Coordinates of C-alpha atoms in Angstrom, one line a residue:
X1059 CA 0.0 0.0 0.0
X1060 CA 2.9 2.4 0.8
X1061 CA 4.3 1.9 -2.7
X1062 CA 1.0 2.4 -4.3
X1063 CA 0.5 5.6 -2.3
X1064 CA 3.9 6.8 -3.5
X1065 CA 3.0 6.0 -7.1
X1066 CA -0.4 7.8 -7.0
X1067 CA 1.0 10.7 -5.0
X1068 CA 4.0 11.1 -7.3
X1069 CA 1.9 11.4 -10.4
X1070 CA -0.8 13.4 -8.7
X1071 CA 1.3 16.6 -8.4
X1072 CA 2.0 17.2 -12.1
X1073 CA -1.6 16.2 -13.0
X1074 CA -2.9 18.7 -10.4
X1075 CA -0.7 21.5 -11.8
X1076 CA -1.7 20.6 -15.3
X1077 CA -5.4 20.8 -14.3
X1078 CA -4.9 24.3 -12.9
X1079 CA -3.6 25.1 -16.4
X1080 CA -2.6 28.7 -16.0
X1081 CA 0.7 28.2 -14.2
X1082 CA 4.0 29.0 -15.8
X1083 CA 6.5 26.3 -16.6
X1084 CA 8.7 27.3 -13.7
X1085 CA 6.0 26.3 -11.2
X1086 CA 5.4 22.9 -12.8
X1087 CA 9.0 21.9 -13.4
X1088 CA 9.8 21.1 -9.7
X1089 CA 6.8 18.6 -9.3
X1090 CA 7.7 17.0 -12.6
X1091 CA 11.4 16.5 -11.6
X1092 CA 10.3 15.2 -8.2
X1093 CA 7.9 12.8 -9.9
X1094 CA 10.7 11.5 -12.2
X1095 CA 13.0 10.9 -9.2
X1096 CA 10.2 9.2 -7.3
X1097 CA 9.3 7.1 -10.4
X1098 CA 12.9 5.8 -10.6
X1099 CA 12.6 4.7 -6.9
X1100 CA 9.2 3.1 -7.5
X1101 CA 10.4 1.2 -10.6
X1102 CA 13.4 -0.1 -8.6
X1103 CA 11.0 -1.2 -5.9
X1104 CA 8.7 -3.0 -8.3
X1105 CA 11.6 -4.8 -10.1
X1106 CA 12.5 -6.4 -6.8
X1107 CA 9.0 -7.8 -6.1
X1108 CA 7.8 -11.3 -6.6
X1109 CA 4.7 -12.2 -8.6
X1110 CA 2.4 -12.3 -5.6
X1111 CA 3.4 -8.8 -4.5
X1112 CA 3.1 -7.4 -8.1
X1113 CA -0.4 -9.0 -8.3
X1114 CA -1.4 -7.5 -5.0
X1115 CA -0.1 -4.1 -6.0
X1116 CA -1.8 -4.2 -9.4
X1117 CA -5.1 -5.4 -7.8
X1118 CA -5.2 -2.5 -5.3
X1119 CA -4.2 -0.1 -8.1
X1120 CA -7.0 -1.3 -10.4
X1121 CA -9.5 -1.1 -7.5
X1122 CA -8.4 2.4 -6.7
X1123 CA -8.7 3.6 -10.3
X1124 CA -12.2 2.0 -10.7
X1125 CA -13.4 3.5 -7.4
X1126 CA -12.2 6.9 -8.5
X1127 CA -13.8 6.6 -12.0
X1128 CA -17.1 5.4 -10.6
X1129 CA -17.5 7.4 -7.4
X1130 CA -14.8 9.9 -6.5
X1131 CA -14.6 11.7 -9.8
X1132 CA -18.2 12.9 -9.6
X1133 CA -18.6 16.5 -8.4
X1134 CA -16.0 19.2 -8.5
X1135 CA -12.5 17.6 -8.0
X1136 CA -9.9 20.2 -7.3
X1137 CA -12.4 22.8 -6.1
X1138 CA -11.5 22.7 -2.4
X1139 CA -8.3 23.9 -0.6
X1140 CA -7.1 24.2 2.9
X1141 CA -6.4 27.7 4.1
X1142 CA -3.8 29.0 6.6
X1143 CA -6.2 28.3 9.4
X1144 CA -6.6 24.6 8.4
X1145 CA -10.2 25.2 7.2
X1146 CA -11.5 23.6 4.0
X1147 CA -12.8 26.3 1.7
X1148 CA -13.5 26.6 -2.0
X1149 CA -10.7 27.7 -4.2
X1150 CA -12.7 30.8 -5.2
X1151 CA -13.0 31.9 -1.6
X1152 CA -9.3 31.3 -1.1
X1153 CA -8.3 33.3 -4.2
X1154 CA -10.5 36.2 -3.0
X1155 CA -8.8 36.1 0.4
X1156 CA -5.3 36.1 -1.2
X1157 CA -6.1 38.9 -3.6
X1158 CA -7.6 41.1 -0.9
X1159 CA -4.4 41.0 1.2

């Protein structure tokens, strides 16, 4: 599960920045480089697994992707953020707060 979390988390940052869409290349390059470094470690970990471990990892991965496609992708993904006070607010509220400073 730890390795699967690393894989999803590593690829999540560049996808998140891509979804925002209006960021400059300089803001996206660091997560992409970090993902490449993490991917190398993930690949090295997967290469040392036996078939049972690979099957377990693949099964959990498929279940996670299916769950996301069927249930979690509904609604407004990426529309909530956590502010400085650790409160969950919409990204529009957060941007208004940041701009008003």
